[in-house]
Tab-separated table of C-alpha atoms in Angstrom:
chain	number	residue	atom	x	y	z
Y	240	UNK	CA	-14.649	65.796	65.281
Y	241	UNK	CA	-14.958	69.515	64.473
Y	242	UNK	CA	-15.803	70.871	61.056
Y	243	UNK	CA	-15.705	68.220	58.389
Y	244	UNK	CA	-13.734	69.072	55.321
Y	245	UNK	CA	-16.021	70.539	52.699
Y	246	UNK	CA	-15.254	70.455	48.992
Y	247	UNK	CA	-17.650	73.219	48.026
Y	248	UNK	CA	-19.900	76.046	49.154
Y	249	UNK	CA	-17.303	78.047	51.042
Y	250	UNK	CA	-18.430	81.601	51.599
Y	251	UNK	CA	-15.833	83.962	50.200
Y	252	UNK	CA	-16.361	86.628	52.834
Y	253	UNK	CA	-15.495	84.084	55.535
Y	254	UNK	CA	-12.067	83.328	54.057
Y	255	UNK	CA	-9.284	85.162	55.869
Y	256	UNK	CA	-6.053	85.380	53.863
Y	257	UNK	CA	-3.958	84.892	57.002
Y	258	UNK	CA	-5.759	81.603	57.580
Y	259	UNK	CA	-5.759	80.436	53.939
Y	260	UNK	CA	-3.360	78.366	51.847
Y	261	UNK	CA	-3.395	77.632	48.116
Y	262	UNK	CA	-2.088	74.127	47.433
Y	263	UNK	CA	-1.285	72.455	44.114
Y	264	UNK	CA	-1.300	68.745	43.160
Y	265	UNK	CA	1.537	66.828	41.547
Y	266	UNK	CA	2.020	64.092	38.998
Y	267	UNK	CA	-0.615	61.364	38.875
Y	268	UNK	CA	-3.660	63.655	38.811
Y	269	UNK	CA	-3.609	64.193	35.031
Y	270	UNK	CA	-6.447	62.996	32.791
Y	271	UNK	CA	-7.592	63.625	29.177
Y	272	UNK	CA	-9.987	66.563	29.226
Y	273	UNK	CA	-8.143	68.409	31.986
Y	274	UNK	CA	-8.774	72.141	31.798
Y	275	UNK	CA	-10.998	71.982	28.723
Y	276	UNK	CA	-14.212	73.210	30.369
Y	277	UNK	CA	-12.250	75.861	32.227
Y	278	UNK	CA	-10.669	77.189	29.037
Y	279	UNK	CA	-14.023	77.275	27.284
Y	280	UNK	CA	-15.590	79.238	30.129
Y	281	UNK	CA	-12.854	81.656	31.195
Y	282	UNK	CA	-10.696	83.780	28.839
Y	283	UNK	CA	-7.825	83.923	31.346
Y	284	UNK	CA	-7.699	80.127	31.459
Y	285	UNK	CA	-7.763	79.795	27.678
Y	286	UNK	CA	-4.969	82.344	27.271
Y	287	UNK	CA	-2.866	80.339	29.748
Y	288	UNK	CA	-3.157	77.216	27.603
Y	289	UNK	CA	-2.450	79.232	24.457
Y	290	UNK	CA	0.680	80.669	26.044
Y	291	UNK	CA	1.840	77.180	27.002
Y	292	UNK	CA	1.429	76.032	23.392
Y	293	UNK	CA	3.498	78.987	22.231
Y	294	UNK	CA	6.271	78.579	24.804
Y	295	UNK	CA	6.614	74.819	24.385
Y	296	UNK	CA	6.307	74.848	20.603
Y	297	UNK	CA	3.694	72.102	20.398
Y	298	UNK	CA	-0.090	71.896	21.087
Y	299	UNK	CA	-0.060	70.985	24.770
Y	300	UNK	CA	-3.650	72.198	25.069
Y	301	UNK	CA	-4.806	69.629	22.498
Y	302	UNK	CA	-2.989	66.907	24.421
Y	303	UNK	CA	-4.563	68.019	27.713
Y	304	UNK	CA	-8.065	68.239	26.319
Y	305	UNK	CA	-8.191	65.276	23.942
Y	306	UNK	CA	-5.270	62.964	24.747
Y	307	UNK	CA	-4.296	60.330	23.829
Y	308	UNK	CA	-3.915	59.253	27.438
Y	309	UNK	CA	-0.700	57.281	26.948
Y	310	UNK	CA	1.049	60.335	25.483
Y	311	UNK	CA	-0.328	62.622	28.196
Y	312	UNK	CA	1.077	60.189	30.757
Y	313	UNK	CA	4.601	60.544	29.363
Y	314	UNK	CA	6.358	62.509	32.088
Y	315	UNK	CA	7.834	65.129	29.725
Y	316	UNK	CA	4.249	66.048	28.763
Y	317	UNK	CA	2.538	65.337	32.088
Y	318	UNK	CA	4.563	67.852	34.039
Y	319	UNK	CA	3.953	70.944	31.854
Y	320	UNK	CA	0.323	69.831	31.440
Y	321	UNK	CA	-0.338	69.798	35.177
Y	322	UNK	CA	1.446	73.104	35.681
Y	323	UNK	CA	-0.558	74.714	32.884
Y	324	UNK	CA	-3.874	73.419	34.194
Y	325	UNK	CA	-3.066	74.602	37.721
Y	326	UNK	CA	-2.055	78.090	36.589
Y	327	UNK	CA	-5.107	78.300	34.297
Y	328	UNK	CA	-7.364	77.453	37.248
Y	329	UNK	CA	-5.500	79.904	39.473
Y	330	UNK	CA	-5.937	82.735	36.968
Y	331	UNK	CA	-9.597	81.869	36.484
Y	332	UNK	CA	-10.259	82.130	40.207
Y	333	UNK	CA	-8.218	85.297	40.631
Y	334	UNK	CA	-9.975	86.986	37.706
Y	335	UNK	CA	-13.384	86.275	39.226
Y	336	UNK	CA	-12.431	86.772	42.881
Y	337	UNK	CA	-9.607	89.350	42.953
Y	338	UNK	CA	-10.079	89.852	46.687
Y	339	UNK	CA	-9.425	86.186	47.459
Y	340	UNK	CA	-5.958	86.210	49.013
Y	341	UNK	CA	-3.734	83.620	50.678
Y	342	UNK	CA	-0.837	83.754	53.102
Y	343	UNK	CA	0.716	80.323	52.443
Y	344	UNK	CA	1.145	78.209	49.335
Y	345	UNK	CA	2.598	74.759	48.718
Y	346	UNK	CA	2.665	72.104	46.042
Y	347	UNK	CA	3.153	68.357	46.145
Y	348	UNK	CA	6.377	67.561	44.257
Y	349	UNK	CA	5.773	68.975	40.746
Y	350	UNK	CA	3.059	71.162	42.293
Y	351	UNK	CA	5.753	73.200	44.034
Y	352	UNK	CA	6.370	74.980	40.710
Y	353	UNK	CA	2.688	75.965	40.521
Y	354	UNK	CA	3.001	77.291	44.060
Y	355	UNK	CA	6.026	79.379	43.030
Y	356	UNK	CA	4.033	80.895	40.163
Y	357	UNK	CA	1.183	81.663	42.580
Y	358	UNK	CA	3.639	83.387	44.916
Y	359	UNK	CA	5.103	85.438	42.022
Y	360	UNK	CA	8.500	83.858	42.648
Y	361	UNK	CA	8.646	82.427	39.140
Y	362	UNK	CA	6.855	83.450	35.938
Y	363	UNK	CA	4.611	80.919	34.252
Y	364	UNK	CA	6.871	80.870	31.205
Y	365	UNK	CA	10.000	80.217	33.277
Y	366	UNK	CA	8.208	77.534	35.277
Y	367	UNK	CA	7.096	75.841	32.040
Y	368	UNK	CA	10.686	75.644	30.865
Y	369	UNK	CA	11.835	74.274	34.229
Y	370	UNK	CA	9.180	71.547	34.486
Y	371	UNK	CA	9.670	70.522	30.857
Y	372	UNK	CA	13.364	70.002	31.611
Y	373	UNK	CA	12.422	68.302	34.874
Y	374	UNK	CA	10.221	65.799	33.043
Y	375	UNK	CA	12.828	65.045	30.388
Y	376	UNK	CA	15.503	64.685	33.067
Y	377	UNK	CA	13.421	62.260	35.128
Y	378	UNK	CA	12.670	60.148	32.057
Y	379	UNK	CA	16.362	59.987	31.180
Y	380	UNK	CA	17.380	59.199	34.758
Y	381	UNK	CA	14.836	56.384	34.855
Y	382	UNK	CA	16.489	54.858	31.800
Y	383	UNK	CA	19.956	55.189	33.343
Y	384	UNK	CA	18.911	53.950	36.795
Y	385	UNK	CA	15.727	51.854	36.427
Y	386	UNK	CA	13.606	51.467	39.507
Y	387	UNK	CA	10.071	51.683	40.781
Y	388	UNK	CA	7.707	52.941	43.440
Y	389	UNK	CA	5.381	51.243	45.920
Y	390	UNK	CA	2.400	52.716	47.750
Y	391	UNK	CA	1.931	51.583	51.353
Y	392	UNK	CA	-1.248	51.980	53.386
Y	393	UNK	CA	-1.825	51.738	57.146
Y	394	UNK	CA	1.752	51.723	58.424
Y	395	UNK	CA	3.422	54.569	60.269
Y	396	UNK	CA	6.306	56.394	58.647
Y	397	UNK	CA	8.914	55.159	61.149
Y	398	UNK	CA	8.048	51.509	60.463
Y	399	UNK	CA	8.178	52.036	56.698
Y	400	UNK	CA	11.517	53.794	56.989
Y	401	UNK	CA	12.986	50.964	59.066
Y	402	UNK	CA	11.764	48.387	56.548
Y	403	UNK	CA	13.390	50.343	53.724
Y	404	UNK	CA	16.691	50.241	55.614
Y	405	UNK	CA	16.366	46.495	56.178
Y	406	UNK	CA	15.507	45.840	52.526
Y	407	UNK	CA	18.468	47.937	51.414
Y	408	UNK	CA	20.799	45.844	53.578
Y	409	UNK	CA	19.459	42.579	52.160
Y	410	UNK	CA	19.342	43.611	48.483
Y	411	UNK	CA	21.948	44.719	45.997
Y	412	UNK	CA	20.030	47.954	45.512
Y	413	UNK	CA	18.290	50.341	47.877
Y	414	UNK	CA	14.825	51.486	48.918
Y	415	UNK	CA	13.851	54.834	50.416
Y	416	UNK	CA	10.764	56.731	51.568
Y	417	UNK	CA	9.725	58.969	48.657
Y	418	UNK	CA	6.436	60.531	49.776
Y	419	UNK	CA	5.074	60.995	53.285
Y	420	UNK	CA	1.599	61.933	52.068
Y	421	UNK	CA	-0.430	61.655	55.269
Y	422	UNK	CA	-0.614	59.392	58.325
Y	423	UNK	CA	-1.013	55.864	56.994
Y	424	UNK	CA	-0.148	56.660	53.373
Y	425	UNK	CA	3.488	56.443	52.325
Y	426	UNK	CA	5.201	55.840	48.980
Y	427	UNK	CA	8.651	54.286	48.710
Y	428	UNK	CA	11.109	54.311	45.783
Y	429	UNK	CA	14.114	52.227	44.892
Y	430	UNK	CA	15.730	49.446	42.909
Y	431	UNK	CA	13.385	46.633	41.946
Y	432	UNK	CA	15.224	43.997	43.987
Y	433	UNK	CA	15.050	46.112	47.144
Y	434	UNK	CA	11.388	46.897	46.527
Y	435	UNK	CA	10.602	43.177	46.154
Y	436	UNK	CA	12.069	42.520	49.598
Y	437	UNK	CA	10.429	45.626	51.075
Y	438	UNK	CA	7.004	44.585	49.794
Y	439	UNK	CA	7.151	41.285	51.672
Y	440	UNK	CA	8.409	42.944	54.847
Y	441	UNK	CA	5.685	45.582	54.658
Y	442	UNK	CA	2.986	42.925	54.360
Y	443	UNK	CA	4.474	41.021	57.291
Y	444	UNK	CA	4.448	44.251	59.328
Y	445	UNK	CA	0.686	44.581	58.814
Y	446	UNK	CA	0.295	46.999	55.914
Y	447	UNK	CA	-3.308	46.993	54.731
Y	448	UNK	CA	-2.249	47.434	51.127
Y	449	UNK	CA	1.075	47.327	49.299
Y	450	UNK	CA	0.805	48.317	45.632
Y	451	UNK	CA	3.585	48.523	43.044
Y	452	UNK	CA	2.892	51.637	40.976
Y	453	UNK	CA	2.898	51.552	37.167
Y	454	UNK	CA	6.091	53.612	36.814
Y	455	UNK	CA	9.644	52.734	35.836
Y	456	UNK	CA	11.385	55.509	37.759
Y	457	UNK	CA	12.281	55.855	41.425
Y	458	UNK	CA	11.213	59.440	42.019
Y	459	UNK	CA	12.418	61.292	45.115
Y	460	UNK	CA	15.291	58.938	45.761
Y	461	UNK	CA	19.062	58.887	45.193
Y	462	UNK	CA	18.378	57.207	41.823
Y	463	UNK	CA	17.310	60.635	40.565
Y	464	UNK	CA	20.766	62.188	40.974
Y	465	UNK	CA	21.246	62.566	37.216
Y	466	UNK	CA	17.828	64.195	36.906
Y	467	UNK	CA	18.560	66.531	39.807
Y	468	UNK	CA	21.787	67.661	38.168
Y	469	UNK	CA	19.977	68.421	34.916
Y	470	UNK	CA	17.206	70.262	36.744
Y	471	UNK	CA	19.788	72.322	38.610
Y	472	UNK	CA	21.297	73.369	35.288
Y	473	UNK	CA	17.872	74.467	34.097
Y	474	UNK	CA	17.218	76.360	37.333
Y	475	UNK	CA	20.463	78.284	36.830
Y	476	UNK	CA	18.951	79.903	33.735
Y	477	UNK	CA	15.553	80.645	35.304
Y	478	UNK	CA	14.678	83.896	37.045
Y	479	UNK	CA	13.565	83.179	40.622
Y	480	UNK	CA	12.472	86.029	42.870
Y	481	UNK	CA	11.702	86.394	46.557
Y	482	UNK	CA	8.121	85.105	46.956
Y	483	UNK	CA	5.238	87.422	47.837
Y	484	UNK	CA	3.686	84.671	49.957
Y	485	UNK	CA	5.134	81.999	52.228
Y	486	UNK	CA	6.019	78.942	50.138
Y	487	UNK	CA	6.384	75.661	51.998
Y	488	UNK	CA	9.240	73.604	50.597
Y	489	UNK	CA	8.933	69.891	49.868
Y	490	UNK	CA	12.389	69.135	51.225
Y	491	UNK	CA	12.459	71.422	54.257
Y	492	UNK	CA	8.727	71.351	55.078
Y	493	UNK	CA	9.213	74.927	56.253
Y	494	UNK	CA	8.402	78.372	54.907
Y	495	UNK	CA	10.694	79.570	52.127
Y	496	UNK	CA	10.720	83.362	52.187
Y	497	UNK	CA	13.682	84.204	49.965
Y	498	UNK	CA	15.058	83.293	46.552
Y	499	UNK	CA	18.066	81.603	48.160
Y	500	UNK	CA	15.872	79.340	50.297
Y	501	UNK	CA	13.715	78.401	47.298
Y	502	UNK	CA	16.714	77.517	45.142
Y	503	UNK	CA	18.229	75.447	47.937
Y	504	UNK	CA	14.998	73.471	48.348
Y	505	UNK	CA	14.557	72.869	44.613
Y	506	UNK	CA	18.164	71.745	44.202
Y	507	UNK	CA	17.508	68.617	46.242
Y	508	UNK	CA	13.816	68.106	45.495
Y	509	UNK	CA	14.171	65.136	43.131
Y	510	UNK	CA	16.502	63.150	45.381
Y	511	UNK	CA	14.659	63.877	48.656
Y	512	UNK	CA	11.333	62.747	50.047
Y	513	UNK	CA	8.201	64.866	49.737
Y	514	UNK	CA	7.373	65.758	53.337
Y	515	UNK	CA	3.730	66.570	52.699
Y	516	UNK	CA	2.361	65.640	56.128
Y	517	UNK	CA	4.892	67.928	57.780
Y	518	UNK	CA	4.242	70.645	55.176
Y	519	UNK	CA	0.543	70.732	56.007
Y	520	UNK	CA	1.307	70.676	59.716
Y	521	UNK	CA	3.675	73.623	59.234
Y	522	UNK	CA	0.885	75.613	57.594
Y	523	UNK	CA	-1.491	74.671	60.405
Y	524	UNK	CA	1.072	75.922	62.919
Y	525	UNK	CA	1.180	79.142	60.904
Y	526	UNK	CA	-2.548	79.598	61.468
Y	527	UNK	CA	-4.006	78.138	58.250
Y	528	UNK	CA	-7.545	76.813	58.571
Y	529	UNK	CA	-8.695	76.764	54.931
Y	530	UNK	CA	-6.859	74.889	52.172
Y	531	UNK	CA	-7.866	75.636	48.587
Y	532	UNK	CA	-6.572	73.000	46.177
Y	533	UNK	CA	-6.141	74.374	42.662
Y	534	UNK	CA	-5.583	72.134	39.657
Y	535	UNK	CA	-6.454	68.604	38.571
Y	536	UNK	CA	-8.550	66.513	40.935
Y	537	UNK	CA	-8.861	66.591	44.703
Y	538	UNK	CA	-6.059	64.325	45.937
Y	539	UNK	CA	-4.621	66.866	48.373
Y	540	UNK	CA	-8.050	67.645	49.797
Y	541	UNK	CA	-8.424	63.924	50.487
Y	542	UNK	CA	-5.049	63.777	52.210
Y	543	UNK	CA	-6.045	66.734	54.338
Y	544	UNK	CA	-8.827	64.641	55.871
Y	545	UNK	CA	-6.233	62.188	57.122
Y	546	UNK	CA	-3.989	64.895	58.568
Y	547	UNK	CA	-6.536	67.040	60.425
Y	548	UNK	CA	-10.294	66.673	59.997
Y	549	UNK	CA	-10.967	69.973	61.752
Y	550	UNK	CA	-9.740	71.895	58.692
Y	551	UNK	CA	-11.697	73.176	55.721
Y	552	UNK	CA	-10.712	72.136	52.208
Y	553	UNK	CA	-12.045	72.872	48.755
Y	554	UNK	CA	-10.802	71.531	45.424
Y	555	UNK	CA	-11.044	73.844	42.420
Y	556	UNK	CA	-10.787	72.176	39.031
Y	557	UNK	CA	-13.755	72.867	36.730
Y	558	UNK	CA	-15.991	75.972	36.368
Y	559	UNK	CA	-18.609	74.187	38.446
Y	560	UNK	CA	-16.225	73.813	41.366
Y	561	UNK	CA	-14.692	77.287	41.417
Y	562	UNK	CA	-17.984	79.073	40.925
Y	563	UNK	CA	-19.121	77.569	44.234
Y	564	UNK	CA	-16.717	79.883	46.015
């Protein structure tokens, strides 16, 4: 089985930058209290939240730390909140361990913006503006083109994709693969009528679990075209530089090493699937053995177990977790 994935007690001196990736979670990992302990313990983390409050013009830090949960879960707040928490955690780790370096970075959907900040391709302030617009655009697109998302467990990606095509042919609307998270865990998006048909077909095909998610948008599907257009307008006013590290794109699942490649990937991110399984495999091919997840929760570390159990993973969220480095 090889080395089991560990979530703590990595020895810093054993981490080789050429074999290390920093990865960042996306929407769904938010919770009231996120980043509070970190900000109380580390000045660099607190200043990150304070800067977010200043840039956004409202107390995001208060919303992150104390809720209410329903407002935090509103996508226009969720997205800057997760970015801010991730960057706060990143700066906390880098302030304590300045010699801790990484060769690759990647983020799941929204997390790609955190990865771009980590790679010095985008400033935190510019990324905040972009994800705020991204959240507002997705909310608006969901109102224009209502839809939903369904999580599917224990079916291979090819089977799920074929079922989406069949459901799209039988329904007035369409269904598409939105997230290829890991072997046996896929999320689909689409019109409600197509998803209803897809759910039955997925169960008939032997899916262990088929769960309609509590969202009213069809993220990472053609129904996000209006949101993608608005995001592209926002990106046109944001400074994006060549990255200092290899950034794995959600759309291409390959290393983005120039500004042009990053912009191209982002300009179809909302209407394309998140190819996370392939993204991790690309980093493995590049020699990565240690994945350090920075931000809320440990979802990506869990997915890593399903992709390759021989790898080492650690999730950094609170002071207790990052001090164990």
